[in-house]
């Protein structure tokens, strides 16, 4: 049986999803494949941009958060996926070597009307570099109840 189920996801609860250091080689490989904008690939282009240096794609930063979410919560849960969200904000550029603290906060929850063994949980995910928030997004996660049929 999974450790974390809908019943454990109470509004206001915060989950520590660990820390991650932004690896330059991984960041560049991601950018080359998925977001090949010059400021994500080239030091000089990054310095000459409004971002101030070679920086990670926001999608890479979100992927780092997702890995922490899986490792620290989803892998041992009744997760049933997500129908999406309504906010995604890249609040500051992320650079190689940055250490990000990843968290998830439960905002609200309700049981599905059509599937009573399924809970819909609104959460906010964040990544902070020290005292500076660099990523924030809100989405709905679906979790089974402990008494899934």
CSV table of C-alpha atoms in Angstrom, one decimal:
chain,number,residue,atom,x,y,z
A,1,UNK,CA,0.0,0.0,0.0
A,2,UNK,CA,1.3,3.5,-0.8
A,3,UNK,CA,2.4,5.7,2.0
A,4,UNK,CA,0.8,9.0,0.7
A,5,UNK,CA,-2.9,9.1,-0.3
A,6,UNK,CA,-5.5,11.8,-0.8
A,7,UNK,CA,-6.3,11.8,3.0
A,8,UNK,CA,-2.7,12.9,3.7
A,9,UNK,CA,-2.9,15.9,1.5
A,10,UNK,CA,-4.5,18.4,3.8
A,11,UNK,CA,-4.7,22.2,3.0
A,12,UNK,CA,-1.6,24.0,4.3
A,13,UNK,CA,0.6,21.0,4.4
A,14,UNK,CA,4.1,21.6,2.9
A,15,UNK,CA,6.3,18.9,1.5
A,16,UNK,CA,10.0,19.3,1.3
A,17,UNK,CA,11.0,17.9,-2.1
A,18,UNK,CA,14.8,18.2,-1.5
A,19,UNK,CA,17.5,20.3,-2.9
A,20,UNK,CA,19.1,20.1,-6.3
A,21,UNK,CA,22.2,21.7,-7.8
A,22,UNK,CA,21.9,22.9,-11.4
A,23,UNK,CA,24.3,20.9,-13.4
A,24,UNK,CA,25.8,22.8,-16.3
A,25,UNK,CA,26.1,19.8,-18.7
A,26,UNK,CA,22.6,18.6,-18.0
A,27,UNK,CA,21.3,22.2,-18.4
A,28,UNK,CA,23.0,22.6,-21.8
A,29,UNK,CA,21.9,19.1,-23.1
A,30,UNK,CA,18.3,20.0,-22.2
A,31,UNK,CA,18.6,23.3,-24.0
A,32,UNK,CA,20.2,21.8,-27.1
A,33,UNK,CA,17.3,19.3,-27.4
A,34,UNK,CA,14.3,21.2,-26.2
A,35,UNK,CA,14.9,25.0,-25.9
A,36,UNK,CA,17.8,26.0,-28.1
A,37,UNK,CA,17.6,29.8,-27.5
A,38,UNK,CA,21.1,31.4,-27.6
A,39,UNK,CA,21.0,32.5,-23.9
A,40,UNK,CA,20.5,28.9,-22.9
A,41,UNK,CA,23.4,27.6,-25.0
A,42,UNK,CA,26.1,30.3,-25.2
A,43,UNK,CA,27.9,32.2,-22.4
A,44,UNK,CA,28.4,35.4,-24.4
A,45,UNK,CA,24.8,35.4,-25.6
A,46,UNK,CA,23.6,34.9,-22.1
A,47,UNK,CA,25.8,37.8,-20.8
A,48,UNK,CA,24.4,40.0,-23.6
A,49,UNK,CA,20.8,39.2,-22.8
A,50,UNK,CA,18.5,40.7,-20.1
A,51,UNK,CA,19.1,37.5,-18.2
A,52,UNK,CA,22.7,38.4,-17.4
A,53,UNK,CA,24.4,35.1,-18.1
A,54,UNK,CA,24.1,31.6,-19.5
A,55,UNK,CA,20.9,30.4,-17.8
A,56,UNK,CA,18.6,27.4,-17.7
A,57,UNK,CA,15.5,27.0,-19.7
A,58,UNK,CA,12.4,27.5,-17.4
A,59,UNK,CA,11.3,24.1,-18.7
A,60,UNK,CA,14.5,22.6,-17.4
A,61,UNK,CA,13.9,24.2,-14.0
A,62,UNK,CA,10.4,22.9,-14.0
A,63,UNK,CA,11.8,19.4,-14.9
A,64,UNK,CA,14.2,19.5,-11.9
A,65,UNK,CA,11.2,20.3,-9.7
A,66,UNK,CA,9.2,17.4,-11.2
A,67,UNK,CA,12.0,15.0,-10.4
A,68,UNK,CA,12.0,16.1,-6.8
A,69,UNK,CA,8.2,15.7,-6.7
A,70,UNK,CA,8.4,12.2,-8.0
A,71,UNK,CA,11.3,11.2,-5.8
A,72,UNK,CA,10.0,12.6,-2.6
A,73,UNK,CA,6.2,12.2,-2.9
A,74,UNK,CA,4.7,10.6,-6.0
A,75,UNK,CA,6.8,7.4,-6.1
A,76,UNK,CA,5.2,6.3,-2.9
A,77,UNK,CA,1.7,7.6,-3.4
A,78,UNK,CA,-1.7,6.9,-4.9
A,79,UNK,CA,-1.0,9.5,-7.6
A,80,UNK,CA,-3.3,9.3,-10.7
A,81,UNK,CA,-1.7,12.1,-12.7
A,82,UNK,CA,-2.8,15.7,-13.3
A,83,UNK,CA,-5.3,17.3,-15.6
A,84,UNK,CA,-3.2,20.5,-15.6
A,85,UNK,CA,-2.8,23.8,-14.0
A,86,UNK,CA,-3.5,27.5,-14.2
A,87,UNK,CA,-0.2,29.2,-13.3
A,88,UNK,CA,3.4,28.9,-14.3
A,89,UNK,CA,5.9,31.6,-13.4
A,90,UNK,CA,9.7,31.8,-14.0
A,91,UNK,CA,10.4,34.5,-11.5
A,92,UNK,CA,14.2,34.8,-11.9
A,93,UNK,CA,16.9,33.2,-14.2
A,94,UNK,CA,18.6,30.0,-12.9
A,95,UNK,CA,22.3,29.6,-13.5
A,96,UNK,CA,24.7,26.6,-13.5
A,97,UNK,CA,25.7,25.8,-9.9
A,98,UNK,CA,22.6,27.3,-8.3
A,99,UNK,CA,21.2,25.2,-5.5
A,100,UNK,CA,17.4,25.1,-5.5
A,101,UNK,CA,15.2,24.2,-2.6
A,102,UNK,CA,12.0,22.5,-3.9
A,103,UNK,CA,8.7,22.4,-2.1
A,104,UNK,CA,5.0,21.7,-2.6
A,105,UNK,CA,2.2,23.2,-0.7
A,106,UNK,CA,-1.4,21.8,-0.6
A,107,UNK,CA,-3.9,24.6,-1.3
A,108,UNK,CA,-7.2,22.8,-1.3
A,109,UNK,CA,-8.8,19.5,-2.0
A,110,UNK,CA,-12.0,17.8,-2.8
A,111,UNK,CA,-13.3,14.4,-3.8
A,112,UNK,CA,-14.4,13.8,-7.3
A,113,UNK,CA,-18.2,13.8,-7.7
A,114,UNK,CA,-18.1,11.2,-10.5
A,115,UNK,CA,-15.3,9.0,-9.0
A,116,UNK,CA,-15.6,9.0,-5.2
A,117,UNK,CA,-12.3,7.2,-4.7
A,118,UNK,CA,-10.4,10.0,-6.5
A,119,UNK,CA,-9.3,13.2,-4.9
A,120,UNK,CA,-8.5,16.4,-6.7
A,121,UNK,CA,-5.8,18.4,-4.9
A,122,UNK,CA,-4.7,21.9,-5.9
A,123,UNK,CA,-1.1,22.4,-5.1
A,124,UNK,CA,1.6,25.1,-5.6
A,125,UNK,CA,5.1,24.0,-6.4
A,126,UNK,CA,8.1,26.3,-5.8
A,127,UNK,CA,11.8,26.4,-6.2
A,128,UNK,CA,13.9,28.9,-4.2
A,129,UNK,CA,17.6,29.9,-4.6
A,130,UNK,CA,18.3,31.0,-1.0
A,131,UNK,CA,15.7,33.6,-0.2
A,132,UNK,CA,14.8,34.2,-3.8
A,133,UNK,CA,11.9,32.4,-5.5
A,134,UNK,CA,12.8,31.3,-9.0
A,135,UNK,CA,9.8,29.1,-9.9
A,136,UNK,CA,6.2,28.9,-8.9
A,137,UNK,CA,3.3,27.1,-10.4
A,138,UNK,CA,-0.1,25.9,-9.4
A,139,UNK,CA,-1.8,22.8,-10.7
A,140,UNK,CA,-4.3,20.1,-9.8
A,141,UNK,CA,-3.0,16.7,-8.8
A,142,UNK,CA,-5.2,13.6,-8.7
A,143,UNK,CA,-4.7,11.0,-5.9
A,144,UNK,CA,-6.6,7.9,-5.0
A,145,UNK,CA,-8.1,7.5,-1.6
A,146,UNK,CA,-6.9,4.9,0.8
A,147,UNK,CA,-10.1,2.9,0.1
A,148,UNK,CA,-9.7,2.7,-3.6
A,149,UNK,CA,-12.1,0.2,-5.2
